[in-house]
mmCIF file of C-alpha atoms in Angstrom:
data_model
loop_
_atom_site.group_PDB
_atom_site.id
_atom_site.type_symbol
_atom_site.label_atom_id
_atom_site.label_comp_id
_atom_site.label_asym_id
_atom_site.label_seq_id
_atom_site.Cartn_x
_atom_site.Cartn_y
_atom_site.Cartn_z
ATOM 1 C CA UNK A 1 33.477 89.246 -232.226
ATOM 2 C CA UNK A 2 34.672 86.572 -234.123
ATOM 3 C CA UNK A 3 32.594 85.252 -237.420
ATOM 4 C CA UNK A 4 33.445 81.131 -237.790
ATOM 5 C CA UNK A 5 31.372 80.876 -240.801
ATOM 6 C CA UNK A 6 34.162 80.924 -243.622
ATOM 7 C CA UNK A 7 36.283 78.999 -241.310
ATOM 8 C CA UNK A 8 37.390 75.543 -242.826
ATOM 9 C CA UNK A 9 35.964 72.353 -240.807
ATOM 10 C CA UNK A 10 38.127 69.730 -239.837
ATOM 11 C CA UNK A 11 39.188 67.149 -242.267
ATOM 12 C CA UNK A 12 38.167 63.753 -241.569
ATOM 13 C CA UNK A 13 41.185 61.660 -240.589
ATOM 14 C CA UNK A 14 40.655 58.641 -243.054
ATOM 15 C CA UNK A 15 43.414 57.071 -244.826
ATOM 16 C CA UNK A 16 43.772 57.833 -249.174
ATOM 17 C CA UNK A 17 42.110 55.229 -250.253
ATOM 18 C CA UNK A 18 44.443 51.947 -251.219
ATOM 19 C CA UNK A 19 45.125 52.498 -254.866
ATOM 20 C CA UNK A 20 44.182 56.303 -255.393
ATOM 21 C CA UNK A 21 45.720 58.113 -258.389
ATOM 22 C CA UNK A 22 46.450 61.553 -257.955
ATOM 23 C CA UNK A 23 48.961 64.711 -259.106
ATOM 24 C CA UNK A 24 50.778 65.297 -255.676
ATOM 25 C CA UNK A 25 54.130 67.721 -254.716
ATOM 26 C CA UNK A 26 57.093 66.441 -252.608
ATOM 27 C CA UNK A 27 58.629 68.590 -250.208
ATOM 28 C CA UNK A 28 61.402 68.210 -248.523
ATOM 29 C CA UNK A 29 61.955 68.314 -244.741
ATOM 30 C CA UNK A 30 65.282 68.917 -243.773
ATOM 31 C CA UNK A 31 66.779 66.695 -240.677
ATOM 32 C CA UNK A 32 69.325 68.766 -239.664
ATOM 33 C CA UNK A 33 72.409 66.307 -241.417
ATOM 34 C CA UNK A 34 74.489 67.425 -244.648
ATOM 35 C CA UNK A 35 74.362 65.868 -247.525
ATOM 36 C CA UNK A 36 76.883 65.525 -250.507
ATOM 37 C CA UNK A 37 77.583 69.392 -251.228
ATOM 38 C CA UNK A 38 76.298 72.767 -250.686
ATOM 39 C CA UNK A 39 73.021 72.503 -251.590
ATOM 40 C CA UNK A 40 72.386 69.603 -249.626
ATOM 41 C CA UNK A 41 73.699 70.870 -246.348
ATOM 42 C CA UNK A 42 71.025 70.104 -243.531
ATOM 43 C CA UNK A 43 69.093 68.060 -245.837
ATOM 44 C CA UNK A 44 69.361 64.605 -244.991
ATOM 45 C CA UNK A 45 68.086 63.179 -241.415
ATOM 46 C CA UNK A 46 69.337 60.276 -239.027
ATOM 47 C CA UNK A 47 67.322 56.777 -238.954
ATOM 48 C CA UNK A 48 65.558 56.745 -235.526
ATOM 49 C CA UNK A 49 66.751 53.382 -235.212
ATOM 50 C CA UNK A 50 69.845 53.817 -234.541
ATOM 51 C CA UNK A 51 72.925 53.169 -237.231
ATOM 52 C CA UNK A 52 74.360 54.338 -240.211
ATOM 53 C CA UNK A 53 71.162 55.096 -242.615
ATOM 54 C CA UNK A 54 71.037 58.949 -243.322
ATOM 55 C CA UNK A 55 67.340 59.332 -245.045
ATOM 56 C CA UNK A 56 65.224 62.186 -246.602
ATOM 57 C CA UNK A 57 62.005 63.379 -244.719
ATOM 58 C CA UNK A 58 59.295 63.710 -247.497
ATOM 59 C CA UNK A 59 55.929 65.207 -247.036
ATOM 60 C CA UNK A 60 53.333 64.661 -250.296
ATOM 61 C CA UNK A 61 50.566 66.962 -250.800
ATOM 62 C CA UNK A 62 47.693 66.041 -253.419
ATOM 63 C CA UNK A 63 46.886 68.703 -255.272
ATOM 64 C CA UNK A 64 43.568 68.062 -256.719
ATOM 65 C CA UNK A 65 40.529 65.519 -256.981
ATOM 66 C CA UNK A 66 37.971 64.678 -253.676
ATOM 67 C CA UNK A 67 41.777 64.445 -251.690
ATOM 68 C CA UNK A 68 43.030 67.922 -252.398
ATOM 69 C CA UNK A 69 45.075 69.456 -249.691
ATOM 70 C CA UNK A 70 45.420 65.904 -248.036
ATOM 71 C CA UNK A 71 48.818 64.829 -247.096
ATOM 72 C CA UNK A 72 51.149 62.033 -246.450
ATOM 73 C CA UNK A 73 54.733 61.595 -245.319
ATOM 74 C CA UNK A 74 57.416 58.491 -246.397
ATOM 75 C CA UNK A 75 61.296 58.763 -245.918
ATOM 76 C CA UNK A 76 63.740 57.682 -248.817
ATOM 77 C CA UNK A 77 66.972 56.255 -247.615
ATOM 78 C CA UNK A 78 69.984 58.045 -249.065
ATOM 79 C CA UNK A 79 73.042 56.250 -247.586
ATOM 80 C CA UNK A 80 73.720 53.431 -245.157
ATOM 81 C CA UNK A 81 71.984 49.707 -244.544
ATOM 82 C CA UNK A 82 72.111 46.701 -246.420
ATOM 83 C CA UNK A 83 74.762 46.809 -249.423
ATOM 84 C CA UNK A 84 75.032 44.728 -252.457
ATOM 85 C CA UNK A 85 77.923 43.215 -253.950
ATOM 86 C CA UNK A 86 79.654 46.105 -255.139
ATOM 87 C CA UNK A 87 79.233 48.025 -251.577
ATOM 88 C CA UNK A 88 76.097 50.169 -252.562
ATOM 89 C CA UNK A 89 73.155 50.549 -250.401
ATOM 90 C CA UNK A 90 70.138 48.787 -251.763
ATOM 91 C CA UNK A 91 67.766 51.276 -250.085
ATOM 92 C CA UNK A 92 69.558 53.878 -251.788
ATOM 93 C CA UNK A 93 69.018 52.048 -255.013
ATOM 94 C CA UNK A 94 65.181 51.823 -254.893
ATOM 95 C CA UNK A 95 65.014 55.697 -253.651
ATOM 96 C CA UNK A 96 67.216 56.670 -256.681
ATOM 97 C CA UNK A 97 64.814 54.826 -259.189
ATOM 98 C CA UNK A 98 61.759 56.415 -257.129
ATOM 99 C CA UNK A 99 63.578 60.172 -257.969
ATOM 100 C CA UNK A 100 64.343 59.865 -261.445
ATOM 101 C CA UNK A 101 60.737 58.289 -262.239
ATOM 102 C CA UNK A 102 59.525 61.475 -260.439
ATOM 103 C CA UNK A 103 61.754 63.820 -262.554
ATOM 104 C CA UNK A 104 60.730 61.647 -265.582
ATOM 105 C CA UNK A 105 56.546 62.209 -264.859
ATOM 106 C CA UNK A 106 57.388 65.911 -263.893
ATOM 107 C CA UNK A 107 58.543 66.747 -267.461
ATOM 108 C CA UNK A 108 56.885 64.144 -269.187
ATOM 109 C CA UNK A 109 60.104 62.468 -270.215
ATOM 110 C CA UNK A 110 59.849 59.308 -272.071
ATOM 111 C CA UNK A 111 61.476 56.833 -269.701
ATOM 112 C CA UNK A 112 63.517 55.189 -272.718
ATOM 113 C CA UNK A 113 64.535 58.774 -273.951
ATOM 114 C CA UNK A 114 68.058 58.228 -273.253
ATOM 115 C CA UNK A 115 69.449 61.699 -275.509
ATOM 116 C CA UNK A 116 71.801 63.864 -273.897
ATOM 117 C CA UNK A 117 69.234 66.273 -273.806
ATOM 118 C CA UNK A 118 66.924 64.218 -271.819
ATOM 119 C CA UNK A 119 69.675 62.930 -270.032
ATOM 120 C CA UNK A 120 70.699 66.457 -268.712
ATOM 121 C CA UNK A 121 67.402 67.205 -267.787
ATOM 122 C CA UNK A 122 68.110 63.990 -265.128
ATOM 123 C CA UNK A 123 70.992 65.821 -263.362
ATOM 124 C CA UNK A 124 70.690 67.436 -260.296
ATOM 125 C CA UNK A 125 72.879 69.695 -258.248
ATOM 126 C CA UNK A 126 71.870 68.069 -255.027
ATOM 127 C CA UNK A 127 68.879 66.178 -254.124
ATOM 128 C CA UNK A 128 67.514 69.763 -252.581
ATOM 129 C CA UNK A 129 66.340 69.687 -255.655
ATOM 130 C CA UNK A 130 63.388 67.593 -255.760
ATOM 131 C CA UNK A 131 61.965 69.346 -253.218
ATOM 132 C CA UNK A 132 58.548 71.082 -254.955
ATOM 133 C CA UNK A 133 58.953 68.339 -257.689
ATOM 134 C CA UNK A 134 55.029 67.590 -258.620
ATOM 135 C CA UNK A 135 54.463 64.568 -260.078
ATOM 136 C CA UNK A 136 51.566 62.014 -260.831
ATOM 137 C CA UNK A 137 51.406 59.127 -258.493
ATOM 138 C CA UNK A 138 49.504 55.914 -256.885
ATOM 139 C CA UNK A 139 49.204 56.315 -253.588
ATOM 140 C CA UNK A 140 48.584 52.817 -250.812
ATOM 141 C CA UNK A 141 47.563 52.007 -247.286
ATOM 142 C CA UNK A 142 50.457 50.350 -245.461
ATOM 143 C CA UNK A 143 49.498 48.167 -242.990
ATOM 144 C CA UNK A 144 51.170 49.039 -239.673
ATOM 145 C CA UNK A 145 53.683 46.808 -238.219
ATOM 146 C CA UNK A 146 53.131 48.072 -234.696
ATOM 147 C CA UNK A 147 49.810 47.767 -232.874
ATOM 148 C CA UNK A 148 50.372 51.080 -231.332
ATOM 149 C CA UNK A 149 50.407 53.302 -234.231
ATOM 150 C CA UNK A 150 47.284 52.852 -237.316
ATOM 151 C CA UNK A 151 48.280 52.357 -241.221
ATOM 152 C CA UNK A 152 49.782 54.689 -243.102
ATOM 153 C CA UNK A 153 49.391 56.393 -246.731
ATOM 154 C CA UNK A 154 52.650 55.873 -248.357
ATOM 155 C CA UNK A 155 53.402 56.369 -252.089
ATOM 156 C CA UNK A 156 53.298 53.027 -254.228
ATOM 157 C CA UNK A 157 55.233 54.491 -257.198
ATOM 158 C CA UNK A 158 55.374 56.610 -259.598
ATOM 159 C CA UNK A 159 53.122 57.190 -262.643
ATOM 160 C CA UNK A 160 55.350 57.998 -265.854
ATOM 161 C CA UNK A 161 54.301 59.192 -269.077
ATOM 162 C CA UNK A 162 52.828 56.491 -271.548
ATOM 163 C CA UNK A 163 51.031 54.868 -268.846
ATOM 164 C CA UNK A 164 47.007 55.530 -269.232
ATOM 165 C CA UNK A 165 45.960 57.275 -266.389
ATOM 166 C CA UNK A 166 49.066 59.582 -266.633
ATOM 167 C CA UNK A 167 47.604 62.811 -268.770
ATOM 168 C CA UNK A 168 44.335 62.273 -266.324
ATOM 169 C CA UNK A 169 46.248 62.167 -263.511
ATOM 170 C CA UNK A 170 48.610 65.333 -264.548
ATOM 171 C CA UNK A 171 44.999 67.438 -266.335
ATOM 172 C CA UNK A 172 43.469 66.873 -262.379
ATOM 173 C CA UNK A 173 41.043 64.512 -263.229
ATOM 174 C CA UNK A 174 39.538 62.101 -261.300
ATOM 175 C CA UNK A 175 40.848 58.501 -262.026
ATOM 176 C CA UNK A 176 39.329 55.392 -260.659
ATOM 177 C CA UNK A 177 41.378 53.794 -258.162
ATOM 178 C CA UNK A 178 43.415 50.742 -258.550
ATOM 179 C CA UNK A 179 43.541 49.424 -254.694
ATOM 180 C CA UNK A 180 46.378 46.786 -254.600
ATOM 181 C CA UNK A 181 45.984 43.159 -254.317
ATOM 182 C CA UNK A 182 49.155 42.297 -252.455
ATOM 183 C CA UNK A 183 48.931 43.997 -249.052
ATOM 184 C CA UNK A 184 49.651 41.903 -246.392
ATOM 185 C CA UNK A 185 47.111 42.187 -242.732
ATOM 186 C CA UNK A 186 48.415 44.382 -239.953
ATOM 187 C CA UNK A 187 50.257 41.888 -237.437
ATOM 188 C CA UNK A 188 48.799 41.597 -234.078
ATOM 189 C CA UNK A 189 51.583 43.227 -232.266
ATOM 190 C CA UNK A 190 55.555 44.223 -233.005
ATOM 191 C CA UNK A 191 57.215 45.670 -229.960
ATOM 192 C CA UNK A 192 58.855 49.339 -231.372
ATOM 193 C CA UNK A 193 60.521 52.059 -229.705
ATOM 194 C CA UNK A 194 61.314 54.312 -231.813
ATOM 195 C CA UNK A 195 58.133 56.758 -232.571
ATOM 196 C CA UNK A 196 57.457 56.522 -236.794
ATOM 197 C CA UNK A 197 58.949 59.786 -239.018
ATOM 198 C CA UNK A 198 56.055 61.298 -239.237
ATOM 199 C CA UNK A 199 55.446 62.152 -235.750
ATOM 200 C CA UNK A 200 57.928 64.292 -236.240
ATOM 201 C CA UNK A 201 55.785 67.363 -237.566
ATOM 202 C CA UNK A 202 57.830 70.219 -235.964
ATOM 203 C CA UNK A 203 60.985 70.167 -238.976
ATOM 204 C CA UNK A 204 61.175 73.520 -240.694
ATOM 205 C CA UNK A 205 60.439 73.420 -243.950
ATOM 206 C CA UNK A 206 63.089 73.713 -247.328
ATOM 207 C CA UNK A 207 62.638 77.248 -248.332
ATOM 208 C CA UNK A 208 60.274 78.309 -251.763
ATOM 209 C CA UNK A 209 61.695 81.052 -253.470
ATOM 210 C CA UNK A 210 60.007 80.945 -256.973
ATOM 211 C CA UNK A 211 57.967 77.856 -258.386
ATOM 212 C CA UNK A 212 59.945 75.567 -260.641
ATOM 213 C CA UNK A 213 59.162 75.171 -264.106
ATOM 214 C CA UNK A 214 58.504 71.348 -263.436
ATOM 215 C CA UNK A 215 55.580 72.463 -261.129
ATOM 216 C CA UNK A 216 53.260 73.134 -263.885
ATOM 217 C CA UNK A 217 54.375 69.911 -266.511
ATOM 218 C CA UNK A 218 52.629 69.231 -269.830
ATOM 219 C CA UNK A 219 49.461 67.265 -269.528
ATOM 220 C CA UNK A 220 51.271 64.561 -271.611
ATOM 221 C CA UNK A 221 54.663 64.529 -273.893
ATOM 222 C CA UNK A 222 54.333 65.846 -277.396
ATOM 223 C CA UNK A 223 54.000 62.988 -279.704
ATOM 224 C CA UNK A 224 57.449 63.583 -281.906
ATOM 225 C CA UNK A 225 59.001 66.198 -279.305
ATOM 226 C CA UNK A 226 61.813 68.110 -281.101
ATOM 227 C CA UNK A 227 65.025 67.770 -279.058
ATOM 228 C CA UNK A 228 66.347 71.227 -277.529
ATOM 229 C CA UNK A 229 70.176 71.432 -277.509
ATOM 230 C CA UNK A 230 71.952 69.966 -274.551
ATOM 231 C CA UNK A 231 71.787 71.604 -271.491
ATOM 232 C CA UNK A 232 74.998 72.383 -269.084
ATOM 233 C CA UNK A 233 73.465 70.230 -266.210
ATOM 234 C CA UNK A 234 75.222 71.856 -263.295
ATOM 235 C CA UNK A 235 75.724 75.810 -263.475
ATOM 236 C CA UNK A 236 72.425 76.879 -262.502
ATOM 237 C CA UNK A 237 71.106 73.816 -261.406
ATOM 238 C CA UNK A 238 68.729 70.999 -263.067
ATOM 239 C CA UNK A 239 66.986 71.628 -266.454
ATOM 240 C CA UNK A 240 63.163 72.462 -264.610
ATOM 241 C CA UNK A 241 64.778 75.325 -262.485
ATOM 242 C CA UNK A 242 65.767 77.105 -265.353
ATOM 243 C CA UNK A 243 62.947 77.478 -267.129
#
């Protein structure tokens, strides 16, 4: 005999709504490609496009509010594409800004607090590390670019401490949403082979040995925070995994 009664119905399979605020966790999903060092071995995965862009898999859970338990998936390009005048990749250069504004809302870092104890805090010993990072965020609906597939959830950016809805967001609170005024209408068609990232649902997971103290941040930072001695960045990882 089998008793369905406590068993959980199915979610509807509605988008976030455009401009939702909400305290979500990034995971990482390894592709299978190493990235710069040992931690980062297996990390990174291939663009299914073809060429040389080497991206991370990302898979954002909300944790609380009328979405809890909901998730969506974007990929962060690490290395390859376009460059800019001094050889970097742009891509990379928007991802990096996206990581440390996540680090920065995780600990309720002031994003001007540029002392070399905040600045430690910053360092990581591979970007392994972000993975279980929980953060407050504003999540969008992307219009598709392919007829074929619907619009997508994505993450529109970070929300860092001193911002309004930020101590809401990080308490669990519901915030009113913010939809965005700029999104532009789903094409009629745009020929694609390549299926999107997030059909790929079969990746193992990164491994969870112990949450991170950066899983449970402050509602808010401390109005005159006291700054704790400097931290040796790279023995035992960044500042949150120790505690």
């Amino acid at each position: 005999m089998y008793d369905m009664n406590d068993a959980e119905l199915p979610r509807s399979s509605d988008l976030i709504p455009d401009g939702t605020f909400a305290k979500v966790t990034m995971v990482i999903r390894p592709g299978g490609i190493d990235g710069q060092g040992e931690v980062d071995r297996g990390l990174l995965k291939a663009s299914r496009s073809g060429g040389d862009t080497k991206m991370i898999d990302a898979e954002f859970t909300v944790l609380a509010g009328p979405h809890a338990k909901r998730k969506f998936w974007q990929n962060f390009t690490v290395t390859g594409g376009k460059v800019d005048e001094h050889g970097v990749s742009i891509a990379w250069k928007i991802s990096k800004g996206n990581f440390r504004a996540m680090i920065d809302s995780a600990l309720g870092l002031d994003p001007q607090d540029m002392s070399e104890a905040a600045k430690a805090k910053r360092v990581l010993r591979g970007l392994a590390d972000l993975s279980g990072i929980t953060f407050a965020a504003k999540i969008k609906v992307e219009a598709s670019t392919n007829a074929e597939y619907g619009d997508q959830n994505r993450l529109d950016r970070v929300v860092l401490p001193g911002e309004p809805e930020y101590a809401r967001i990080m308490a669990g609170e519901v915030v009113p949403p913010s939809p965005s005024t700029h999104r532009a209408p789903r094409p009629a068609s745009a020929p694609s082979a390549a299926a999107p990232a997030w059909a790929n649902t079969g990746a193992p997971r990164a491994p969870v040995t112990a949450a991170p103290a950066w899983a449970a941040p402050a509602a808010a930072p401390p109005a005159q925070p006291a700054p704790p001695p400097p931290q040796a960045p790279l023995a035992n990882g960044p500042a949150w995994l120790n505690g």
